[in-house]
mmCIF file of N, CA, C and O in Angstrom:
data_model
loop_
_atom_site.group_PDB
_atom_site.id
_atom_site.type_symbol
_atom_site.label_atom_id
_atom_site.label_comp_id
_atom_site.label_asym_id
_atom_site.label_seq_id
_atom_site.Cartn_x
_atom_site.Cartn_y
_atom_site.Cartn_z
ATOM 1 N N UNK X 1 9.333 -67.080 149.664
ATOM 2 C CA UNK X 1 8.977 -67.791 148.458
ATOM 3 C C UNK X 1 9.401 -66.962 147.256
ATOM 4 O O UNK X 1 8.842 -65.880 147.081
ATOM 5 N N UNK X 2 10.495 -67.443 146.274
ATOM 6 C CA UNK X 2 10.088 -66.914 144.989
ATOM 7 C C UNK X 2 9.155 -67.679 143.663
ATOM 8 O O UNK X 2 8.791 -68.849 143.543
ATOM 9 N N UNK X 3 8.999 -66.741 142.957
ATOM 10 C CA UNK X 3 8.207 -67.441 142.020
ATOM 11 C C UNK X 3 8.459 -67.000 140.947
ATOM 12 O O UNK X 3 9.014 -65.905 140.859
ATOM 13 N N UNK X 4 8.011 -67.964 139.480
ATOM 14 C CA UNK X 4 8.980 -67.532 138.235
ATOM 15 C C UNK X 4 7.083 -67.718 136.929
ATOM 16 O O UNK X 4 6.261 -68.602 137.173
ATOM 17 N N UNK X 5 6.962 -67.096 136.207
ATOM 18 C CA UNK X 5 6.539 -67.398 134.858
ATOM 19 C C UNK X 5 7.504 -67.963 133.755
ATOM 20 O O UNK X 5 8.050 -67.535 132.738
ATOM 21 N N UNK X 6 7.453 -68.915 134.329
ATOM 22 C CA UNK X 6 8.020 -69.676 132.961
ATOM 23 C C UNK X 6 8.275 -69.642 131.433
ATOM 24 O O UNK X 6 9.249 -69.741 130.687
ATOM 25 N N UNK X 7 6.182 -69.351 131.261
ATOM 26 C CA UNK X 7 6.157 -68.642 129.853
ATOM 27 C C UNK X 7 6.665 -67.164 129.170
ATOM 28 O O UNK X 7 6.813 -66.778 128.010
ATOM 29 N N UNK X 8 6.901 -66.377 130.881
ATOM 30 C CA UNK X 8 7.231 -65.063 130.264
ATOM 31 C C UNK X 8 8.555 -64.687 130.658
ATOM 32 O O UNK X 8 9.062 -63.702 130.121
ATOM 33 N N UNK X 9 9.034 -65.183 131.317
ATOM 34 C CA UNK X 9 10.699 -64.507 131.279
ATOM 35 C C UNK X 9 11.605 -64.381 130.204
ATOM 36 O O UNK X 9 11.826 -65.405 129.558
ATOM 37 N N UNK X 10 12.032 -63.596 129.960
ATOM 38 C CA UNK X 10 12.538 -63.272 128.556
ATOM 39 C C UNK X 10 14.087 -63.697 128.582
ATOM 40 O O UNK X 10 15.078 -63.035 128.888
ATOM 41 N N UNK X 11 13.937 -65.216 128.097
ATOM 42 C CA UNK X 11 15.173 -65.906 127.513
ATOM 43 C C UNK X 11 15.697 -65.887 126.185
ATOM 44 O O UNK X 11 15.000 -66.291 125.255
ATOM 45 N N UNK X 12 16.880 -65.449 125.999
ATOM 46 C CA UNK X 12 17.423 -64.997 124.703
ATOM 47 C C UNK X 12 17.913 -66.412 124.603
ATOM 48 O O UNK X 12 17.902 -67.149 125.588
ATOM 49 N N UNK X 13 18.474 -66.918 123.072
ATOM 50 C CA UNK X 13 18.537 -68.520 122.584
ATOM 51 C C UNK X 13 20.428 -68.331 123.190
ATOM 52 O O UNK X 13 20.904 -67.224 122.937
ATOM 53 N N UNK X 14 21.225 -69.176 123.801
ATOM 54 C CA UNK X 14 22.752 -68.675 123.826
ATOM 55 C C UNK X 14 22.859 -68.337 125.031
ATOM 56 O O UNK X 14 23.983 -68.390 125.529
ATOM 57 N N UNK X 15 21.744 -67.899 125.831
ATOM 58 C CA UNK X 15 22.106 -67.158 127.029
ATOM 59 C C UNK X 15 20.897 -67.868 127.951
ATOM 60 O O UNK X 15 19.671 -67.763 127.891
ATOM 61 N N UNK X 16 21.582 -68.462 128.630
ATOM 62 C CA UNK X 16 20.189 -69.621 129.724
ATOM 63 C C UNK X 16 20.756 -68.254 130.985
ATOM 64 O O UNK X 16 21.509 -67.298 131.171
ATOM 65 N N UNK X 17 19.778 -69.051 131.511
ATOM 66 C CA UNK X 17 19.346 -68.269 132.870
ATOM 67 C C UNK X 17 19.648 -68.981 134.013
ATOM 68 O O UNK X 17 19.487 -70.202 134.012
ATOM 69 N N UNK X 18 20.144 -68.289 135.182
ATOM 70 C CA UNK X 18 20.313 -69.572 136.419
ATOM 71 C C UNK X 18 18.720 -68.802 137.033
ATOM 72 O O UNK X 18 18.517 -67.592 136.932
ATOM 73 N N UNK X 19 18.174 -69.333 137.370
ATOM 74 C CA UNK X 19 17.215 -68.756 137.955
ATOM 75 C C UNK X 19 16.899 -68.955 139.925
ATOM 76 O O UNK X 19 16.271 -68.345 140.790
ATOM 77 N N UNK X 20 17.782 -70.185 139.841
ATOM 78 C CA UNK X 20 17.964 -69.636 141.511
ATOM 79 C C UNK X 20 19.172 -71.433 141.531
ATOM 80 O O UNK X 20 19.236 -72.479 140.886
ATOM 81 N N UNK X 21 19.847 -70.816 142.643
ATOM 82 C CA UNK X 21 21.336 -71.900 142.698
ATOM 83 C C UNK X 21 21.822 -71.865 144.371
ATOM 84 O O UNK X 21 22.651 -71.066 144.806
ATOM 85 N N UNK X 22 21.317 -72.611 144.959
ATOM 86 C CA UNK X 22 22.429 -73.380 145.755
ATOM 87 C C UNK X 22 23.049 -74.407 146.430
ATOM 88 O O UNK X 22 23.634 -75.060 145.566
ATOM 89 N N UNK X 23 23.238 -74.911 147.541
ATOM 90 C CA UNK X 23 24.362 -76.238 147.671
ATOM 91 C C UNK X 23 22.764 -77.012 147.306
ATOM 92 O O UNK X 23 22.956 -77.957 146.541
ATOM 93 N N UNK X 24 21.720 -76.891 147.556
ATOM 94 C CA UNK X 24 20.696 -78.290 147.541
ATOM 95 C C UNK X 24 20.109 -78.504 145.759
ATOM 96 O O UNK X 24 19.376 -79.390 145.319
ATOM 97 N N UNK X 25 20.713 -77.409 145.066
ATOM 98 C CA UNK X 25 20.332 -77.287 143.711
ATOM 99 C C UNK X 25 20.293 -76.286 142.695
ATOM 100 O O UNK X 25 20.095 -75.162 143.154
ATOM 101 N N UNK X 26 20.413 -76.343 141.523
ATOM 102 C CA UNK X 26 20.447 -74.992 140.611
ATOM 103 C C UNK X 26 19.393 -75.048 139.633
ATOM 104 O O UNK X 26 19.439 -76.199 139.198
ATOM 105 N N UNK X 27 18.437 -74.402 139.033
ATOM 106 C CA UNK X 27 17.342 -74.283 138.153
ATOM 107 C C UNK X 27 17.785 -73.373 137.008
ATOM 108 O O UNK X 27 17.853 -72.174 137.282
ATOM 109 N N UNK X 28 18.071 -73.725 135.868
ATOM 110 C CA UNK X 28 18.529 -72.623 135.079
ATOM 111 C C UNK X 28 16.687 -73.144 133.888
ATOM 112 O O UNK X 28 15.869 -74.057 134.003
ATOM 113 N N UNK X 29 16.822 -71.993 132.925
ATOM 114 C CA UNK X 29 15.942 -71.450 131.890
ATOM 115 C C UNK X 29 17.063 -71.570 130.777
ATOM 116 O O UNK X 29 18.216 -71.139 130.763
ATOM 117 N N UNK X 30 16.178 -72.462 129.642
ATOM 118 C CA UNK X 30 16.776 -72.097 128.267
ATOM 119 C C UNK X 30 15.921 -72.026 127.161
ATOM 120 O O UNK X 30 14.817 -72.567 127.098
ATOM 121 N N UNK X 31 16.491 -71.297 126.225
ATOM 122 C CA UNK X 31 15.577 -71.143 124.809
ATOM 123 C C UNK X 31 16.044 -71.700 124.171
ATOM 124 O O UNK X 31 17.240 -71.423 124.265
ATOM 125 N N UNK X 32 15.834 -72.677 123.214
ATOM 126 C CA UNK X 32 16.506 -73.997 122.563
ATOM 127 C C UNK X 32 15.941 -73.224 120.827
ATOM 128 O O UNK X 32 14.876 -73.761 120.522
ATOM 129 N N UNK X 33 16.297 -72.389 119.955
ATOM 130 C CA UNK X 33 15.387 -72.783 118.651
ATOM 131 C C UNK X 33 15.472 -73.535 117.854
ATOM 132 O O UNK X 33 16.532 -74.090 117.567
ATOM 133 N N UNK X 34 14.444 -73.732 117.329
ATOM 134 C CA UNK X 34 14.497 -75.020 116.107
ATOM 135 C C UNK X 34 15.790 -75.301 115.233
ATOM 136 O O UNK X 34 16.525 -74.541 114.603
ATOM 137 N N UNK X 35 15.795 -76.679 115.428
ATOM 138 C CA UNK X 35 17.112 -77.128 114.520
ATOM 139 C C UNK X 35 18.603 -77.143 115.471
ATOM 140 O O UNK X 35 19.667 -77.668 115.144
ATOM 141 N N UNK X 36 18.273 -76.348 116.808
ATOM 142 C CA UNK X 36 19.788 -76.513 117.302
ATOM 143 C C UNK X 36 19.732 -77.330 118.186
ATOM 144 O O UNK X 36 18.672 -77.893 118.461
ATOM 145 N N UNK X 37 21.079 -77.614 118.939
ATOM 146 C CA UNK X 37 20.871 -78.717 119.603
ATOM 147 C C UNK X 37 21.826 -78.417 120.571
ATOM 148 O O UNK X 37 22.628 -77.504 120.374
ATOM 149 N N UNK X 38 21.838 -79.362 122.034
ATOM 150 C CA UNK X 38 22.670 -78.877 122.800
ATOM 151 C C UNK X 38 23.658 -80.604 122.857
ATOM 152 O O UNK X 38 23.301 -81.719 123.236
ATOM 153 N N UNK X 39 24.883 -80.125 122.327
ATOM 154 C CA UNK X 39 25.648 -81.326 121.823
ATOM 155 C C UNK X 39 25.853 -82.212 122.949
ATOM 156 O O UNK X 39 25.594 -81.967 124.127
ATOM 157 N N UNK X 40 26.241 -83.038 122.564
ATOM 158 C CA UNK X 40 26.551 -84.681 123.299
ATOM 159 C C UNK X 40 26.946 -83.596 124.853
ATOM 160 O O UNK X 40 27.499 -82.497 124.807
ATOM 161 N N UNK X 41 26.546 -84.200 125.910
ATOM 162 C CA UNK X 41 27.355 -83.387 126.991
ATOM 163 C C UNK X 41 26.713 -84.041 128.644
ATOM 164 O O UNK X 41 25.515 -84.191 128.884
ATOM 165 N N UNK X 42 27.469 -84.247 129.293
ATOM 166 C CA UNK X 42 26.598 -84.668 130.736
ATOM 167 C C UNK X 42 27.441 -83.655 131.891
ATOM 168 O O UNK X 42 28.478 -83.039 131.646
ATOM 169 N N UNK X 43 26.595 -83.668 133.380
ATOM 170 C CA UNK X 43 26.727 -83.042 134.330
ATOM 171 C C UNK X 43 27.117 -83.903 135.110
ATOM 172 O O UNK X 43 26.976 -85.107 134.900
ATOM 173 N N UNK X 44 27.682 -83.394 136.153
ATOM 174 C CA UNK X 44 28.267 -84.290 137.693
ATOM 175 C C UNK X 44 27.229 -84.546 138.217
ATOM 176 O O UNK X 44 27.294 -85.553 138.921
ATOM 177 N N UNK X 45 25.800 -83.824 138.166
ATOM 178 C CA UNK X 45 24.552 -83.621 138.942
ATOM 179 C C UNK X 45 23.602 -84.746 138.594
ATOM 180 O O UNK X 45 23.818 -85.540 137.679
ATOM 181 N N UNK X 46 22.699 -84.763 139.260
ATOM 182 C CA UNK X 46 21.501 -85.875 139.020
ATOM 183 C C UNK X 46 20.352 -84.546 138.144
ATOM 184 O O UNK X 46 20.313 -83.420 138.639
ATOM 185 N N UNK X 47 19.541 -84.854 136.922
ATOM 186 C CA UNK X 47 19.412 -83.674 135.834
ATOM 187 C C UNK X 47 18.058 -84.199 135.550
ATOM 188 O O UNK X 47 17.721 -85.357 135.306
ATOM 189 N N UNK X 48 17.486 -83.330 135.614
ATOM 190 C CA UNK X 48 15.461 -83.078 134.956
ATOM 191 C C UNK X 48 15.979 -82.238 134.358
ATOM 192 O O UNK X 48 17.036 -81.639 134.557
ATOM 193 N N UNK X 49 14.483 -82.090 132.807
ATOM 194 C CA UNK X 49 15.050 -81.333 131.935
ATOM 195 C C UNK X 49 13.039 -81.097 131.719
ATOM 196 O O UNK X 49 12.227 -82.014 131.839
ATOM 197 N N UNK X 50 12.902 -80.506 131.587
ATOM 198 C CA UNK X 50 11.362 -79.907 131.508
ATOM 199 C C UNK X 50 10.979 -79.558 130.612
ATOM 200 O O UNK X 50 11.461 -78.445 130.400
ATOM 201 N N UNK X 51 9.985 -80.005 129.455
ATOM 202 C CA UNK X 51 9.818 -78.968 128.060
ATOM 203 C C UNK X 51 8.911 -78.073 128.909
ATOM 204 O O UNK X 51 8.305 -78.461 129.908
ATOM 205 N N UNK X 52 8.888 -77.007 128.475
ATOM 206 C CA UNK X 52 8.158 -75.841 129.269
ATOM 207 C C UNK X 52 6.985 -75.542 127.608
ATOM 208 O O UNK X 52 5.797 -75.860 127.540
ATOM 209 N N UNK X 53 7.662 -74.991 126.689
ATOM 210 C CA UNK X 53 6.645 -75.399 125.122
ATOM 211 C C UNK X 53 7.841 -75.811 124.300
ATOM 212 O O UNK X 53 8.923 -75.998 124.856
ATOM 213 N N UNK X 54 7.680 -75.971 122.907
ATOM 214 C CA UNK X 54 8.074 -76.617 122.106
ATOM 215 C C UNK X 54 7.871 -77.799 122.086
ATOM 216 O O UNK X 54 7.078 -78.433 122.782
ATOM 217 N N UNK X 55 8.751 -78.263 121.087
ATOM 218 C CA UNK X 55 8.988 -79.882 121.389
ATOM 219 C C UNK X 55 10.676 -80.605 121.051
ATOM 220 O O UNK X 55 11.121 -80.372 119.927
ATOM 221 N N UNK X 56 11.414 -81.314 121.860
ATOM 222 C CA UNK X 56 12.349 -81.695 121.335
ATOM 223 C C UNK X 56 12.742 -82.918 121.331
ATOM 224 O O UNK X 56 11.828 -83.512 121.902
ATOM 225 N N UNK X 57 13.696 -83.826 120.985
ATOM 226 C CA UNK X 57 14.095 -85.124 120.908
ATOM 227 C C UNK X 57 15.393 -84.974 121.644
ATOM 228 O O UNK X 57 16.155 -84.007 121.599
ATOM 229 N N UNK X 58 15.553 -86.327 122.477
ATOM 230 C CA UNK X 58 16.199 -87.009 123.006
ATOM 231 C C UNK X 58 17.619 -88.192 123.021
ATOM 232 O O UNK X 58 17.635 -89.104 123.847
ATOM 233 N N UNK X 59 18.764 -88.006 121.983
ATOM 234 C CA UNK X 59 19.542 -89.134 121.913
ATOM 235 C C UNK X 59 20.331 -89.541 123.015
ATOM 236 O O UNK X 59 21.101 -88.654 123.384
ATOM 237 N N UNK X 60 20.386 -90.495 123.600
ATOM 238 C CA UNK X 60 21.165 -91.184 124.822
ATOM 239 C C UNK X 60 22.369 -91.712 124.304
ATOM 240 O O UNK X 60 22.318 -92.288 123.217
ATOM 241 N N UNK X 61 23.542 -91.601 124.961
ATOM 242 C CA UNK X 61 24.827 -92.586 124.180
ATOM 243 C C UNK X 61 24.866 -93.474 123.637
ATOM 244 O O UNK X 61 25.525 -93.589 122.604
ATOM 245 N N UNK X 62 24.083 -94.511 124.220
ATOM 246 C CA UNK X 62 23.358 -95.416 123.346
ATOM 247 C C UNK X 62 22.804 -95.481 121.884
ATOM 248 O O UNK X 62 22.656 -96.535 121.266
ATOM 249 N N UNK X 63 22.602 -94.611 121.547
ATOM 250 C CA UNK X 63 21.790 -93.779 120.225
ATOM 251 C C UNK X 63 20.294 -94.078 120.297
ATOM 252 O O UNK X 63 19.697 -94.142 119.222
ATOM 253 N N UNK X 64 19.756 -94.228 121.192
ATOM 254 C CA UNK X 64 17.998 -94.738 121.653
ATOM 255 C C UNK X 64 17.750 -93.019 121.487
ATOM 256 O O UNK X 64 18.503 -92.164 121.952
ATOM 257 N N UNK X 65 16.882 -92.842 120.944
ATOM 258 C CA UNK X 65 16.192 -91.300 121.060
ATOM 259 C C UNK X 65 14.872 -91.372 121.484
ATOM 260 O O UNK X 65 14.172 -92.381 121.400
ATOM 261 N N UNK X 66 14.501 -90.196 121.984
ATOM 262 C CA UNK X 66 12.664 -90.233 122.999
ATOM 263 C C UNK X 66 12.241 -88.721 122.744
ATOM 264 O O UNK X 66 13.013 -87.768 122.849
ATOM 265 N N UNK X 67 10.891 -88.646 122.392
ATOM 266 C CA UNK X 67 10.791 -87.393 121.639
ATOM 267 C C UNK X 67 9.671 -86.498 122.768
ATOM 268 O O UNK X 67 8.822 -87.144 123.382
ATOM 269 N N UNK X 68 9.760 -85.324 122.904
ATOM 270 C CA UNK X 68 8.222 -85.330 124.168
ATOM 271 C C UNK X 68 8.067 -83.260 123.512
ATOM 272 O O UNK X 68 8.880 -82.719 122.762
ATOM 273 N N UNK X 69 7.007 -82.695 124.022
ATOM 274 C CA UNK X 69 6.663 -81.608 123.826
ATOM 275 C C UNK X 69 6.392 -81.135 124.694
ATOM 276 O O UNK X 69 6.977 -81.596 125.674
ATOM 277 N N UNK X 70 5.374 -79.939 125.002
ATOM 278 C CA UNK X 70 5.424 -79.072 126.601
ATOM 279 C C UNK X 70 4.551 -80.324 127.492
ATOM 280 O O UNK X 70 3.638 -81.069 127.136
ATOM 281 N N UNK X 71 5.300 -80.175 128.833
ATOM 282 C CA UNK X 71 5.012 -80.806 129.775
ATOM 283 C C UNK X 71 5.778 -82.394 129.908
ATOM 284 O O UNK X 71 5.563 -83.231 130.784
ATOM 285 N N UNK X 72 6.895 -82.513 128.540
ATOM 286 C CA UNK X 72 7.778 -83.828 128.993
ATOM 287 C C UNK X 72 8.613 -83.710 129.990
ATOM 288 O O UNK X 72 9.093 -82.600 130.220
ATOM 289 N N UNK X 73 8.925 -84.723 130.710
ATOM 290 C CA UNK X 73 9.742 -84.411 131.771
ATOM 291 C C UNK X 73 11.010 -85.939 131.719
ATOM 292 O O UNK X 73 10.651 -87.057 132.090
ATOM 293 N N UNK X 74 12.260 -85.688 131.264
ATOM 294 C CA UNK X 74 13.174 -86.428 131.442
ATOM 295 C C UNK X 74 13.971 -86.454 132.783
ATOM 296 O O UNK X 74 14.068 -85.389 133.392
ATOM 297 N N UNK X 75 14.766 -87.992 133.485
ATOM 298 C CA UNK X 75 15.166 -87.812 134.536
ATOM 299 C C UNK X 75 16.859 -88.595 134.122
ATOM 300 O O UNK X 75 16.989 -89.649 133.500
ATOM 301 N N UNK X 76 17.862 -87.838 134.601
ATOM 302 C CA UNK X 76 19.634 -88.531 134.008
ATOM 303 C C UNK X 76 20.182 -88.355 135.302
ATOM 304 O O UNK X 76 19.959 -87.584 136.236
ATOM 305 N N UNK X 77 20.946 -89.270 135.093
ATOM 306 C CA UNK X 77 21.797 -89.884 136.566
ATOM 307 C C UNK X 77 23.115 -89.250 136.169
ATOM 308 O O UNK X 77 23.701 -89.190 135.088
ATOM 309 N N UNK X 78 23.390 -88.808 137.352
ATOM 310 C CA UNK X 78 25.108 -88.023 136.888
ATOM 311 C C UNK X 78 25.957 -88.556 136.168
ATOM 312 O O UNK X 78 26.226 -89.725 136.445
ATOM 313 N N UNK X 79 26.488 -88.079 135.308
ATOM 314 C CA UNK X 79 27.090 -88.170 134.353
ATOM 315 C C UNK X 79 26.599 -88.825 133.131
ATOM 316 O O UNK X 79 27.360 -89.104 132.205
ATOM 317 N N UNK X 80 25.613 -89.021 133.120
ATOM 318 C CA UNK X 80 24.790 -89.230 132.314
ATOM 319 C C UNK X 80 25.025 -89.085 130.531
ATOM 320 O O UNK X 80 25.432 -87.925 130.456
ATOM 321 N N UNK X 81 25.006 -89.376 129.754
ATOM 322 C CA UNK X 81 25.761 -88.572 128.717
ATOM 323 C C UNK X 81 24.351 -88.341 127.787
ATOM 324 O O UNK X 81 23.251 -88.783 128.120
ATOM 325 N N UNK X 82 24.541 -87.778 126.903
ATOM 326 C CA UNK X 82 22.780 -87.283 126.274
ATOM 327 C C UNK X 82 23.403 -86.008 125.099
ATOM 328 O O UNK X 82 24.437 -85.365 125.278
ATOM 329 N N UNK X 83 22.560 -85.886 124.019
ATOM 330 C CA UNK X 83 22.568 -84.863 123.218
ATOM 331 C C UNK X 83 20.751 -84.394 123.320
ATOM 332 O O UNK X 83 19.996 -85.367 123.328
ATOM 333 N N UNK X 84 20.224 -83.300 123.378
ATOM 334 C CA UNK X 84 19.283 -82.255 122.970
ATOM 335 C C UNK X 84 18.808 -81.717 121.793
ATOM 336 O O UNK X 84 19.445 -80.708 121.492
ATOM 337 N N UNK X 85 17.908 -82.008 120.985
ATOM 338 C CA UNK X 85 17.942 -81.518 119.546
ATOM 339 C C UNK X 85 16.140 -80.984 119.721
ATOM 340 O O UNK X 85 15.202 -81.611 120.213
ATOM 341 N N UNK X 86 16.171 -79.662 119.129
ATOM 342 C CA UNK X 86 14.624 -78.920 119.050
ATOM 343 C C UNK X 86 14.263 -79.242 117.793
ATOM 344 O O UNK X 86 15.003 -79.076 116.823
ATOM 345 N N UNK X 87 13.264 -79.656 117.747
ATOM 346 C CA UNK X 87 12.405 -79.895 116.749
ATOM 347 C C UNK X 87 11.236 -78.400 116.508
ATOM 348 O O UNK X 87 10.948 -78.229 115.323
ATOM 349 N N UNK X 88 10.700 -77.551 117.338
ATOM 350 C CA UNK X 88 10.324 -76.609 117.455
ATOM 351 C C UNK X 88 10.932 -75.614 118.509
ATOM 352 O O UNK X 88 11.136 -76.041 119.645
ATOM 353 N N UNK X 89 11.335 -73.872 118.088
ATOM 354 C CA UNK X 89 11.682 -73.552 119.197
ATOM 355 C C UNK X 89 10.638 -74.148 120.647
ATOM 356 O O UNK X 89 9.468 -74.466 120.861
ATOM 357 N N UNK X 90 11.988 -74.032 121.415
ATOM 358 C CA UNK X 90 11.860 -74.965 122.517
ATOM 359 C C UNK X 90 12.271 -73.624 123.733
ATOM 360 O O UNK X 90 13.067 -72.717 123.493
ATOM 361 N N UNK X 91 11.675 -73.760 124.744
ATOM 362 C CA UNK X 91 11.670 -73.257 126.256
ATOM 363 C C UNK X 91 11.704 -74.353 127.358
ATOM 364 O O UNK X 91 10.753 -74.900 127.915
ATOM 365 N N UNK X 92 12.886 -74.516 127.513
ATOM 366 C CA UNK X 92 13.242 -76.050 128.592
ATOM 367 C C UNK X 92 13.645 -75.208 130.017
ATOM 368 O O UNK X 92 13.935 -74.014 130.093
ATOM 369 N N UNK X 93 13.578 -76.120 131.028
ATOM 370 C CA UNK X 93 13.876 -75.869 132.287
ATOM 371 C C UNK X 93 14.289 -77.243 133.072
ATOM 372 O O UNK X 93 13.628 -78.252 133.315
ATOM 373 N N UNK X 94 16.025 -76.786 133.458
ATOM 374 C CA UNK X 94 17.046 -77.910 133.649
ATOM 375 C C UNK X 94 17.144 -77.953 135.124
ATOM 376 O O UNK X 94 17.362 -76.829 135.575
ATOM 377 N N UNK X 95 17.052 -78.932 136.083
ATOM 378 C CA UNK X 95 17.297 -79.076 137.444
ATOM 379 C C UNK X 95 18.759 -79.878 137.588
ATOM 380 O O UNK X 95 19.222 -80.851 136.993
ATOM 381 N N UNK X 96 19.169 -79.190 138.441
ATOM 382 C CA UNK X 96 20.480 -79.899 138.791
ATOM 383 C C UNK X 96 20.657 -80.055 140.237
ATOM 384 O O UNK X 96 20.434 -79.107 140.990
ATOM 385 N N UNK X 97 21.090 -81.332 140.720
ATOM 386 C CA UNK X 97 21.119 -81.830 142.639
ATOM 387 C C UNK X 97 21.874 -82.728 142.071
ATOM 388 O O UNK X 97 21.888 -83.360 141.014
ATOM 389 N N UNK X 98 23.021 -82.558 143.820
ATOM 390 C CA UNK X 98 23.086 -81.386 144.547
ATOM 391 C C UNK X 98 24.247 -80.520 143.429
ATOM 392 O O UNK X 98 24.805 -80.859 142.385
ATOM 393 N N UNK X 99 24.253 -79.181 144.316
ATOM 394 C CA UNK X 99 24.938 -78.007 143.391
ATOM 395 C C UNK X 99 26.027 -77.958 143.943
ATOM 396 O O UNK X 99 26.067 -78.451 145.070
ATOM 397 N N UNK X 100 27.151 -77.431 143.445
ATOM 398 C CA UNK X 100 27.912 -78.851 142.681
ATOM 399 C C UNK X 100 27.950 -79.971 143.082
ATOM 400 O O UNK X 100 28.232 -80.376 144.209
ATOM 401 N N UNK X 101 27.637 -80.582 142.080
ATOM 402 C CA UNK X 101 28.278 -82.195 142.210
ATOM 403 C C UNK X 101 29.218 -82.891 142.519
ATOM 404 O O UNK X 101 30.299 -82.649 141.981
ATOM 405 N N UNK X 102 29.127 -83.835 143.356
ATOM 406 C CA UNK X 102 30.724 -84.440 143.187
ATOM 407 C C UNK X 102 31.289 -84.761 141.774
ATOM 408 O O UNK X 102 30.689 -85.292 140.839
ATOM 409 N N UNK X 103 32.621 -84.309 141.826
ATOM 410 C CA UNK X 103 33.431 -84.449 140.533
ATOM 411 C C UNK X 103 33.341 -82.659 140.080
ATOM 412 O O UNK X 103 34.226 -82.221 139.347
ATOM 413 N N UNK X 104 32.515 -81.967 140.447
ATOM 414 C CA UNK X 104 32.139 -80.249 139.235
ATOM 415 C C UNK X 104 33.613 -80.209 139.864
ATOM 416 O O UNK X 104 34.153 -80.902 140.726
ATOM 417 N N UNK X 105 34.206 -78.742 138.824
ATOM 418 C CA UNK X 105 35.407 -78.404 139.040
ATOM 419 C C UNK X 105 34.930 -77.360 140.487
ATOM 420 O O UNK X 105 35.671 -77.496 141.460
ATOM 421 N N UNK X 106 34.160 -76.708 140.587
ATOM 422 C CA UNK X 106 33.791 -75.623 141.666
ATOM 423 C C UNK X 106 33.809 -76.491 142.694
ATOM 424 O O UNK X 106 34.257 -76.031 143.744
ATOM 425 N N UNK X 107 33.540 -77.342 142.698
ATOM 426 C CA UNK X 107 33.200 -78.256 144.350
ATOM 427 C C UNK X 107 34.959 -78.564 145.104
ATOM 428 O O UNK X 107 35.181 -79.207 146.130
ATOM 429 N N UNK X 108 35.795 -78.010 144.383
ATOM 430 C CA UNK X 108 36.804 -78.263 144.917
ATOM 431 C C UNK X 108 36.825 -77.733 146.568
ATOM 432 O O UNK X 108 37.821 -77.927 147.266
#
């Protein structure tokens, strides 16, 4: 078994964390701070995105936005397309299945 503190692992904002990765899935850690955002962007993977604290908002390609704080939990279908914007620094935690995806360039 491993096990992680969520609240205390020391995530720098720029630099996410994989915190454990393989073929059945990858868990990375990020520090989101206020005002930034993680631009328009989707994965090959099927994607949970976890507020761990903060709070951030949600735009879908669509332009529909959904706003949630610690303990929201979003669910995106591969390829999914989506932008990330913190409204308060933010501590998120991203699931990705399976690792790689069909289509990632690594899965070659």
């Amino acid at each position: 078994m491993e096990t992680w503190d969520l609240a205390q692992i020391d995530i720098q904002p720029h630099h996410p964390q994989v915190l454990d990765s393989d073929s059945e899935g990858r868990v990375i850690a990020l520090q989101l701070p206020a005002g930034e955002r993680l631009s328009e962007h989707q994965v090959h993977e099927r994607a949970w995105l976890l507020v761990v604290s903060g709070a951030i908002e949600i735009l879908d390609s669509g332009g529909a936005s959904t706003t949630g704080g610690a303990g929201f939990l979003a669910a995106f279908d591969p390829n999914e397309r989506r932008e990330v914007r913190a409204s308060e620094d933010s501590r998120l935690l991203l699931l990705l299945s399976p690792w790689p995806g069909v289509g990632h360039p690594s899965a070659r």
